mmCIF file of C-alpha atoms in Angstrom:
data_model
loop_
_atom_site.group_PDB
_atom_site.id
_atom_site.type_symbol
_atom_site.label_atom_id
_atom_site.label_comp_id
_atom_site.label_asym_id
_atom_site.label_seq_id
_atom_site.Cartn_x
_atom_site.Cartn_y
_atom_site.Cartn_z
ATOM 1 C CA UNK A 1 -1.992 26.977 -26.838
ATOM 2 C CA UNK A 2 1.987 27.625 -25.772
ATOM 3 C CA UNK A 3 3.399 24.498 -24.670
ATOM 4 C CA UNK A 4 3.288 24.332 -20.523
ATOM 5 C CA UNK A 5 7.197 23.853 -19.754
ATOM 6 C CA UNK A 6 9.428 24.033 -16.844
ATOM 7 C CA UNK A 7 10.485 27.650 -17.374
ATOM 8 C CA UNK A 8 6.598 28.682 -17.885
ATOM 9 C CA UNK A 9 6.096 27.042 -14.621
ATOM 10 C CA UNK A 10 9.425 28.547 -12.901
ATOM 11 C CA UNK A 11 8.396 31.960 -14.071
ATOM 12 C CA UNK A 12 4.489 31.803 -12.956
ATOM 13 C CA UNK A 13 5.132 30.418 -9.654
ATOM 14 C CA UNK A 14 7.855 32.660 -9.024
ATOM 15 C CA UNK A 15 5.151 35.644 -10.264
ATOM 16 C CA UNK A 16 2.673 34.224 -8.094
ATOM 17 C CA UNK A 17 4.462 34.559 -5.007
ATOM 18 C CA UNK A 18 5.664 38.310 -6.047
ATOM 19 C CA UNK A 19 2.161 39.443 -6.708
ATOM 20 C CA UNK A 20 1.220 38.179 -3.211
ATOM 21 C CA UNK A 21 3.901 38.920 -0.772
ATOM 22 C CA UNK A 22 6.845 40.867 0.276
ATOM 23 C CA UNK A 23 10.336 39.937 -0.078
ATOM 24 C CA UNK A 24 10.942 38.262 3.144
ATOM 25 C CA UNK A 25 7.904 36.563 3.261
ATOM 26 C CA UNK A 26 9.046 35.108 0.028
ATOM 27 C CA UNK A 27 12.000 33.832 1.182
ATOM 28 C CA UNK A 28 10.257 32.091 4.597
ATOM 29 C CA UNK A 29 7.640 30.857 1.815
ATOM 30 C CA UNK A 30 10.584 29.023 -0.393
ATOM 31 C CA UNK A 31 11.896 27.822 3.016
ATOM 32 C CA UNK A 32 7.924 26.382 3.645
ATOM 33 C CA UNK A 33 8.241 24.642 0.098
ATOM 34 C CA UNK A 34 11.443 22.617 0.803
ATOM 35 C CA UNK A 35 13.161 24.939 -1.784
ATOM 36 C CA UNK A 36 16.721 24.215 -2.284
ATOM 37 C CA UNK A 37 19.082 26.899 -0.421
ATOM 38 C CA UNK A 38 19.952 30.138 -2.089
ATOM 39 C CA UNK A 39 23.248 30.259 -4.135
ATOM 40 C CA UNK A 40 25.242 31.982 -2.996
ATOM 41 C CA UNK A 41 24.209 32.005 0.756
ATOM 42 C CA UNK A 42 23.892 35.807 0.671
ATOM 43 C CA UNK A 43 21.340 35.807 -2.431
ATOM 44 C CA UNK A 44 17.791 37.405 -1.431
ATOM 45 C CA UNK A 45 14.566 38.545 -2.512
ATOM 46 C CA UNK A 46 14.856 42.043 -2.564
ATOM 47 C CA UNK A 47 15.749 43.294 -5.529
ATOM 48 C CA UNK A 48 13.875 40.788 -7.631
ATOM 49 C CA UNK A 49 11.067 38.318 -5.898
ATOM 50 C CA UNK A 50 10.655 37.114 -8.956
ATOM 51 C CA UNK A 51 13.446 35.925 -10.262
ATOM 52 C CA UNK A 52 15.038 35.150 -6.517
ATOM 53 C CA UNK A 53 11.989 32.429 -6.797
ATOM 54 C CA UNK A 54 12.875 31.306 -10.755
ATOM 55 C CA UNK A 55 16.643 30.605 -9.202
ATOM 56 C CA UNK A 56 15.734 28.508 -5.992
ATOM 57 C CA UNK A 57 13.407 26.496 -8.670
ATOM 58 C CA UNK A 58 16.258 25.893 -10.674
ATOM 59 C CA UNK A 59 16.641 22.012 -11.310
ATOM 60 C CA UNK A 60 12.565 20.973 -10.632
ATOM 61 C CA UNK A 61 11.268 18.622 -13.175
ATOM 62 C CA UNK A 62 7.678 19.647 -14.360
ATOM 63 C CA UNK A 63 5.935 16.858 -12.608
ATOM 64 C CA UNK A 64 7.370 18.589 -9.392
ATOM 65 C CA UNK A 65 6.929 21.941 -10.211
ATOM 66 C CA UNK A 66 2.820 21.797 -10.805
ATOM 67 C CA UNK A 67 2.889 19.894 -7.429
ATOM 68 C CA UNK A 68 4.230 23.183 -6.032
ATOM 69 C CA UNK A 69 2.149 25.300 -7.961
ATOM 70 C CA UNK A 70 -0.955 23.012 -6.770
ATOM 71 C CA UNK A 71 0.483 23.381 -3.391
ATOM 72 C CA UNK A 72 0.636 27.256 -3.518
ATOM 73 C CA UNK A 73 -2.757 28.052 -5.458
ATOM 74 C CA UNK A 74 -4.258 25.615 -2.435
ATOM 75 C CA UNK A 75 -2.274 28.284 0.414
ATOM 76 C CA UNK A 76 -2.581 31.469 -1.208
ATOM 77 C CA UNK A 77 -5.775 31.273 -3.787
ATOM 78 C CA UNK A 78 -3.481 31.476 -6.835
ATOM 79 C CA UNK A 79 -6.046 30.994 -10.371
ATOM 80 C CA UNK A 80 -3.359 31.954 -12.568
ATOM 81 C CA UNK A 81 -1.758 28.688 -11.279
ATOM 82 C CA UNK A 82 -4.648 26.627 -11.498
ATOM 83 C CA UNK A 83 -5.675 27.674 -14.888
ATOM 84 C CA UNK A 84 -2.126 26.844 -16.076
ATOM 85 C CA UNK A 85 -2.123 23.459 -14.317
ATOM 86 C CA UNK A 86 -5.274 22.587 -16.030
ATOM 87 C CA UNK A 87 -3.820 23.088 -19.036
ATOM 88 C CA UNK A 88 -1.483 20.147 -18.376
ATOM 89 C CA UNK A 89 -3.247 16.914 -19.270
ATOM 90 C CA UNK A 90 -4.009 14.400 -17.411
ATOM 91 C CA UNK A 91 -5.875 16.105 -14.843
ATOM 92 C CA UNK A 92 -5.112 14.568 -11.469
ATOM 93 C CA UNK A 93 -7.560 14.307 -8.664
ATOM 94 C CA UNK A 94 -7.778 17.609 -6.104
ATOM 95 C CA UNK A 95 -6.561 16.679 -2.738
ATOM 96 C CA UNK A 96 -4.081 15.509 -0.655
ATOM 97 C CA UNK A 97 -3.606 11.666 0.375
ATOM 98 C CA UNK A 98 -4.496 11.078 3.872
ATOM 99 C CA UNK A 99 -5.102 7.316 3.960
ATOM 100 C CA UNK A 100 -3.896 4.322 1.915
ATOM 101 C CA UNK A 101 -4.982 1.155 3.264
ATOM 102 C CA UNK A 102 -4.195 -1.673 1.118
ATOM 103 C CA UNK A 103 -3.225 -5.343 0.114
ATOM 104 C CA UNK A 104 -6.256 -5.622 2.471
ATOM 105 C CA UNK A 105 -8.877 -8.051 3.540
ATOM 106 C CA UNK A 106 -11.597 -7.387 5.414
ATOM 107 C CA UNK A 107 -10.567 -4.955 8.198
ATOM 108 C CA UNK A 108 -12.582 -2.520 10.681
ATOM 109 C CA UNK A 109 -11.735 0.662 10.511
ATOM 110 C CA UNK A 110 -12.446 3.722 13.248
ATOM 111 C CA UNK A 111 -11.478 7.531 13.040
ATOM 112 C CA UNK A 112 -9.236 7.706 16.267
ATOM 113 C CA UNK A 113 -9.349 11.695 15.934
ATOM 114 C CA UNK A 114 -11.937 12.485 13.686
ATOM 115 C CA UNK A 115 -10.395 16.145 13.781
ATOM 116 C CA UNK A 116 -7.556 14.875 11.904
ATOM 117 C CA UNK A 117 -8.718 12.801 9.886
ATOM 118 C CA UNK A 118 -6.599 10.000 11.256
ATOM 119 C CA UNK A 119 -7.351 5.961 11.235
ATOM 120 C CA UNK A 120 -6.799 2.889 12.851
ATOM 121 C CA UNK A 121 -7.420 -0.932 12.127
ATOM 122 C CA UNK A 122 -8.641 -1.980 14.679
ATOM 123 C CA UNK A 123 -9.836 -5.416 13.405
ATOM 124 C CA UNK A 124 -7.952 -7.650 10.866
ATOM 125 C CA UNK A 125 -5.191 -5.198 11.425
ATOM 126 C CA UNK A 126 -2.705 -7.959 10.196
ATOM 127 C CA UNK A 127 -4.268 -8.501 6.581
ATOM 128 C CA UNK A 128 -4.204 -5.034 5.696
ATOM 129 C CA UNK A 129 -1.253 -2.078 5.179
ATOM 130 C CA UNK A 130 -1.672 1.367 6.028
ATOM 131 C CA UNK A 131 0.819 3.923 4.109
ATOM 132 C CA UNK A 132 1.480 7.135 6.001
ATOM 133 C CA UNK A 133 3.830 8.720 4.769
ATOM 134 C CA UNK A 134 3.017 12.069 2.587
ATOM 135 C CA UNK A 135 3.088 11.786 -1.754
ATOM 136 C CA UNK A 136 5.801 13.924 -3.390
ATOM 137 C CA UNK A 137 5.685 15.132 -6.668
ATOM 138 C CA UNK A 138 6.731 11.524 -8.221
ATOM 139 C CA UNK A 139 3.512 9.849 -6.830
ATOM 140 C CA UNK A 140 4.256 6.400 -5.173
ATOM 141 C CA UNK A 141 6.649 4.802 -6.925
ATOM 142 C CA UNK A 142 8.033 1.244 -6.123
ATOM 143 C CA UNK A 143 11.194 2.840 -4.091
ATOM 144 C CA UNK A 144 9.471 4.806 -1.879
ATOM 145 C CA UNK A 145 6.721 1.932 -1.057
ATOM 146 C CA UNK A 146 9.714 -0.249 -0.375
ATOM 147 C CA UNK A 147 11.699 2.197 1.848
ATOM 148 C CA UNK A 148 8.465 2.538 4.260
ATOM 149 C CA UNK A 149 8.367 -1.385 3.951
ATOM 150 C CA UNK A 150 11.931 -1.254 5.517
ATOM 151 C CA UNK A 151 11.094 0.671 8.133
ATOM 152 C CA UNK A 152 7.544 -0.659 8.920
ATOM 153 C CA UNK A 153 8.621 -4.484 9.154
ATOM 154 C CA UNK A 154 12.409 -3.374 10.505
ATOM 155 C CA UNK A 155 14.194 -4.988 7.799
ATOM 156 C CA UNK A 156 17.144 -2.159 8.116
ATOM 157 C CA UNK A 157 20.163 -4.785 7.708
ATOM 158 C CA UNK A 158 18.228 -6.602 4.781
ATOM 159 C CA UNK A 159 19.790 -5.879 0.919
ATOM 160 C CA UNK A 160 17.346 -3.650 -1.192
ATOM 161 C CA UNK A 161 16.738 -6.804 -3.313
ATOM 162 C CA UNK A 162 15.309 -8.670 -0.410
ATOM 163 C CA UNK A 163 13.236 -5.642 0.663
ATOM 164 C CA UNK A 164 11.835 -5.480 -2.526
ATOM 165 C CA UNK A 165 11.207 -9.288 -2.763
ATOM 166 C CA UNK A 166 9.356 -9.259 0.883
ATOM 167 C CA UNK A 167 6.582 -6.365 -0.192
ATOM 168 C CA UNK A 168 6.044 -8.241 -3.047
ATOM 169 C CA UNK A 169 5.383 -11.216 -1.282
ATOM 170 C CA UNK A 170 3.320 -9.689 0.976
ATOM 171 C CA UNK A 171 1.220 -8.081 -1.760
ATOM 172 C CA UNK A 172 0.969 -11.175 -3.787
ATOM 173 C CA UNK A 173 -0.655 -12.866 -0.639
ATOM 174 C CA UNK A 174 -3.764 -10.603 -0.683
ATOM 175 C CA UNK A 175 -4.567 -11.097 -4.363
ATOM 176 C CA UNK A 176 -7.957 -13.610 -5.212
ATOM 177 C CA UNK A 177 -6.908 -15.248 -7.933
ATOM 178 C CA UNK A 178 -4.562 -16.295 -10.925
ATOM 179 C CA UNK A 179 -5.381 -13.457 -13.209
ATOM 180 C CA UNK A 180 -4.786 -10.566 -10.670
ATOM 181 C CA UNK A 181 -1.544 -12.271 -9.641
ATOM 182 C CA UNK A 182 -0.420 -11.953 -13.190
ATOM 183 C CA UNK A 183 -1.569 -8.445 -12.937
ATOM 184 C CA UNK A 184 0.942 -7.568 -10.244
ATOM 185 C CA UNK A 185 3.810 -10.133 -11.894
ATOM 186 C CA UNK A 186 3.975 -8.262 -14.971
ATOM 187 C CA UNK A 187 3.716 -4.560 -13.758
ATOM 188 C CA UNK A 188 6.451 -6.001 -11.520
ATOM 189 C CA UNK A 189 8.823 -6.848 -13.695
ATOM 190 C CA UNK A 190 8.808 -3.411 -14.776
ATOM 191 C CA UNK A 191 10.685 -2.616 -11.539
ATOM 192 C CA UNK A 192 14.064 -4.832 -12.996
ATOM 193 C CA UNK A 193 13.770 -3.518 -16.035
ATOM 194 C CA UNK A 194 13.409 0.353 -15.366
ATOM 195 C CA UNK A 195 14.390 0.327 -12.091
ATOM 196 C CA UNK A 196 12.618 1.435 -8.764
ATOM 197 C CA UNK A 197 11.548 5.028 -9.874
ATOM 198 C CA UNK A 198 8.812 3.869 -11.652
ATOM 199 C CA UNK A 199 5.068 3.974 -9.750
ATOM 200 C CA UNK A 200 4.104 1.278 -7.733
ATOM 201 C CA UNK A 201 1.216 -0.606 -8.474
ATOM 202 C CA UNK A 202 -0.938 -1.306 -5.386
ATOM 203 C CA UNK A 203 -3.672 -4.104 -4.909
ATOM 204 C CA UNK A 204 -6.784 -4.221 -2.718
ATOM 205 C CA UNK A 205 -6.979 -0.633 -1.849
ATOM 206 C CA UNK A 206 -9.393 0.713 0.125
ATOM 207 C CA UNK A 207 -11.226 4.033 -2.320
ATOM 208 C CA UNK A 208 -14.289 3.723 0.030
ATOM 209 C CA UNK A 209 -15.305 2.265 3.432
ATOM 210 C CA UNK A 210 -18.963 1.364 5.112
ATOM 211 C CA UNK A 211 -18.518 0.113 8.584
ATOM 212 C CA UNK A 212 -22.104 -1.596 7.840
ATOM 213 C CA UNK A 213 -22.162 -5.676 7.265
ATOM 214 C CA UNK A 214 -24.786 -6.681 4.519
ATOM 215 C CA UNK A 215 -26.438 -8.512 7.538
ATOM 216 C CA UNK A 216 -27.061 -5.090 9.437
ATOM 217 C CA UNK A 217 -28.430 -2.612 6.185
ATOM 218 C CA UNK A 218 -29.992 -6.431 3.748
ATOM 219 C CA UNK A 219 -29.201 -7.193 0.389
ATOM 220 C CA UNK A 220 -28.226 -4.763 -2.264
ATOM 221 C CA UNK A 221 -28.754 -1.466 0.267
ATOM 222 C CA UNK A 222 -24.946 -0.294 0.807
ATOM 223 C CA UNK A 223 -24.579 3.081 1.069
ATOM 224 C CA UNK A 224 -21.046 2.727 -1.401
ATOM 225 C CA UNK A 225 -21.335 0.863 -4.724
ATOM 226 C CA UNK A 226 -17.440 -0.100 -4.657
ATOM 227 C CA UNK A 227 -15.226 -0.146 -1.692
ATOM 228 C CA UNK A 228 -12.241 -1.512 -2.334
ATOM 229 C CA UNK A 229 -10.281 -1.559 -6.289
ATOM 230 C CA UNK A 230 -8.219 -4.185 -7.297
ATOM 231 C CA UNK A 231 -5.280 -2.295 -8.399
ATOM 232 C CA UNK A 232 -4.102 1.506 -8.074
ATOM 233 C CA UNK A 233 -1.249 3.828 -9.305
ATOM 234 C CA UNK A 234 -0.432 6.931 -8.054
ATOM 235 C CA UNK A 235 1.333 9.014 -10.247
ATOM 236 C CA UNK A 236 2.723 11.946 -11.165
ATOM 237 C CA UNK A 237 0.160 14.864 -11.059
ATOM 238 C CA UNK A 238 -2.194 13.546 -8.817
ATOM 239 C CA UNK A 239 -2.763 11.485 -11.619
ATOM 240 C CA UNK A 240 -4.771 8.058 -10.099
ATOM 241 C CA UNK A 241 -5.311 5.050 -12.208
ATOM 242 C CA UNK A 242 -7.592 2.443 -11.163
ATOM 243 C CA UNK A 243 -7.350 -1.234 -12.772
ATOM 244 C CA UNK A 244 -10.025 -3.735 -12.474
ATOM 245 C CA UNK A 245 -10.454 -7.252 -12.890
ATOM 246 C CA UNK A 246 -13.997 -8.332 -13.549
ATOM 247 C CA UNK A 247 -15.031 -12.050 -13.231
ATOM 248 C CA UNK A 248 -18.454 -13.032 -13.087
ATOM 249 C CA UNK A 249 -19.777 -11.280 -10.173
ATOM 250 C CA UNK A 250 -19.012 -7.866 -11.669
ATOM 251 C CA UNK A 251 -22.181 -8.297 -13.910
ATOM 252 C CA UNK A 252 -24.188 -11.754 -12.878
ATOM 253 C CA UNK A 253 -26.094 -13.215 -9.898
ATOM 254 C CA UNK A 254 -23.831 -15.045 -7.614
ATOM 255 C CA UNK A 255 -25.849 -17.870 -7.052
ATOM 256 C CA UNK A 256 -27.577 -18.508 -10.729
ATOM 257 C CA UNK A 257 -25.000 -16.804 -12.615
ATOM 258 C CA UNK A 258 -27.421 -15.338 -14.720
ATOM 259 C CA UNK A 259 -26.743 -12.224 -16.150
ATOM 260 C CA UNK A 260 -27.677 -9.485 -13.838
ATOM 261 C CA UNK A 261 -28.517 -5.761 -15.266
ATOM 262 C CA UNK A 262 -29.011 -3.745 -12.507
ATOM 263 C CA UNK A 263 -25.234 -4.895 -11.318
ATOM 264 C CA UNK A 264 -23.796 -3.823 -14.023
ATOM 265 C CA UNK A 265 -25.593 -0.466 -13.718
ATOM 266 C CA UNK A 266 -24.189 0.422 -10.306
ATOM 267 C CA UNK A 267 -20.763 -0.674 -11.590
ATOM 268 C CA UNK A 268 -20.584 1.761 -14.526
ATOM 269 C CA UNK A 269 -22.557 4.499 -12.314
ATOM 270 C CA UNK A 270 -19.436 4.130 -10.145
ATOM 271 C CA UNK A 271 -16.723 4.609 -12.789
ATOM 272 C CA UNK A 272 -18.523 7.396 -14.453
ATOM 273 C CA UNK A 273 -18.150 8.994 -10.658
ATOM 274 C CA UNK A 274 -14.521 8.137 -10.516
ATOM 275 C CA UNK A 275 -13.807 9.586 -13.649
ATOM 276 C CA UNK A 276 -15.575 12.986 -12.832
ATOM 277 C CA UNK A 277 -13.411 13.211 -9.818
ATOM 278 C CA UNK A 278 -10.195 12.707 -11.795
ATOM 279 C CA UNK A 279 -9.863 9.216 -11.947
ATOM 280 C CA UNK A 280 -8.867 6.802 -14.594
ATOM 281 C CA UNK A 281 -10.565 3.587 -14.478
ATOM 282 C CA UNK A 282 -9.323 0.806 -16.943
ATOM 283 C CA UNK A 283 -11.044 -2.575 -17.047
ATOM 284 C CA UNK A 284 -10.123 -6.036 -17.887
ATOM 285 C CA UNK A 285 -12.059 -8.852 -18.074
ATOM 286 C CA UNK A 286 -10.869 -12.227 -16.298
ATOM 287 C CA UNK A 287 -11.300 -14.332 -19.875
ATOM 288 C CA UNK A 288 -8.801 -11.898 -21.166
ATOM 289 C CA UNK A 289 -6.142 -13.252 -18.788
ATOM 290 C CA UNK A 290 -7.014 -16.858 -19.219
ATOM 291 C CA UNK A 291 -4.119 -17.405 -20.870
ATOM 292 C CA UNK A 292 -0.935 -16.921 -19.064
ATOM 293 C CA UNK A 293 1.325 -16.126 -22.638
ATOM 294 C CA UNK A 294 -1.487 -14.195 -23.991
ATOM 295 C CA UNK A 295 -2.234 -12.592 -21.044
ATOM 296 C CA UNK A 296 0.909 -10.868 -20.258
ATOM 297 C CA UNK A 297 1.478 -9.532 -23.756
ATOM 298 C CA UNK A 298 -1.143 -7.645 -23.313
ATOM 299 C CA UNK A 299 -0.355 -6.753 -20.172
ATOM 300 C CA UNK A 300 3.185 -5.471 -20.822
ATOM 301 C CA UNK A 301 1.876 -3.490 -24.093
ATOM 302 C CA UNK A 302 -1.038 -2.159 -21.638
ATOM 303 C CA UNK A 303 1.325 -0.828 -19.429
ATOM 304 C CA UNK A 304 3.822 0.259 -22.086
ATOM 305 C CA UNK A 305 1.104 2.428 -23.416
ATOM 306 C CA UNK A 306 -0.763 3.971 -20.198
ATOM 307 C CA UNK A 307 3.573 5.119 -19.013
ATOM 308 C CA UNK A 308 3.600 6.603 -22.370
ATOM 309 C CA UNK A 309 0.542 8.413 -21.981
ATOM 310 C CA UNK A 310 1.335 9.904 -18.432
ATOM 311 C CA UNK A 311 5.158 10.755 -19.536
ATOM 312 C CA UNK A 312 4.486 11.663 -22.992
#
């Protein structure tokens, strides 16, 4: 199988769009796709749509260039596309982000126009984050978290260094325990040592939501297994990585701490689930971290390995 590089991808988006429209359609389309400007100003799609598209796609990394050709197989049924994305591995999940509520405790949630899909806290508002601000083709990484922070807590005369230091603050706070805070302090270091372009890694998010206490449905009856993950990265590709901390009540009875098999079973139903929808779902357990040293060696080789894997 040929190796799926930038030019392959220049060339079959910029075929896509000639098998499926005319040449100023083309050009309104590139316009549509945040395209850079033709060069020279004068340079059109009439005499090649083709290769008028190859030129305005000059300069696209591959990550961004299968976000486009995701983008346009969604808009103009494209299967050539598709097939070729498939073909680069991982496999992200299908779909746009639409709501990213995290470093988040506890909060009610409504649909304030259920025709748009669009949220609001209306309880606990103050322990959780919202993110609203469309992916591009790099994912989430740390600087774009921190430039909504900027804006969202109005810290526009603050240095980038105490931006940064704030969020992380303010995600540290809505961590458990000792173990996920070493979680976060490793993966953060990663942003002084590579720098801010790297993916952010984001606690306490929200996957699923049932408005429905345990009081009002009884014990063990929710209608979603998991609701909230401890960790998540999204990456390049739609790629989504889940990371998990299990302690005890991730497979034993709360109260007689007693091993508990039918806990377990709903746990691993739910990451098999995950995983068919184009997740990745890692799990540690909490005795692995137990050890501070220990623990963040094999953190930082953890991490080393999963960047490798989506940049490889």
């Amino acid at each position: 199988m040929a190796t799926v590089t930038a030019r392959v991808l220049r060339e079959a988006i910029g075929e896509a769009l000639r098998d499926r429209m005319n040449s100023d359609v083309v050009e309104e389309v590139c316009v549509e796709l945040g395209l850079e400007p033709p060069d020279p100003p004068d340079d059109v799609a009439y005499t090649s749509k083709r290769a008028y598209v190859v030129r305005r796609l000059a300069g696209k990394s591959p990550a961004e260039l299968i976000t486009l050709a995701i983008r346009i197989d969604e808009e103009h049924d494209a299967p050539e596309l598709r097939e070729l994305v498939s073909r680069v591995a991982p496999v992200g999940v299908a779909g746009q982000l639409k709501n990213l509520i995290f470093a988040a405790d506890k909060p009610r949630i409504v649909l304030r126009d259920a025709i748009n899909n669009d949220l609001a806290v209306v309880d606990n508002e103050r322990y959780c984050l919202v993110y609203d601000r469309p992916l591009d083709a790099a994912g989430l990484t740390w600087r774009a978290l921190t430039d909504w922070w900027k804006e969202h807590e109005q810290l526009t005369d603050h240095s980038d260094q105490e931006v940064s230091r704030s969020l992380y603050r303010r995600l540290a706070k809505s961590l458990d325990n000792d173990a996920e805070q070493l979680i976060l302090r490793r993966y953060a270091q990663r942003y002084v040592d590579l720098g801010p372009d790297v993916p952010a890694l984001i606690p306490q998010v929200y996957l699923h939501y049932d408005p429905c206490t345990t009081r009002e449905l009884g014990p063990g009856t929710s209608a979603l297994t998991r609701q909230r993950m401890d960790f998540l990265l999204l990456l390049p590709n739609r790629a989504r990585v889940v990371i998990e901390l299990d302690g005890v009540r991730h497979y034993a009875d709360p109260r007689t701490r007693q091993a508990d098999t039918g806990l377990y079973a709903r746990m691993v139903a739910e990451d098999r689930q995950l995983r068919l929808r184009g997740y990745e779902v890692y799990r540690f357990g909490g005795r692995e971290l137990q050890d501070a040293v220990k623990g963040a060696r094999l953190l930082d080789e953890f991490f080393t390995h999963l960047t490798a894997r989506h940049t490889g």
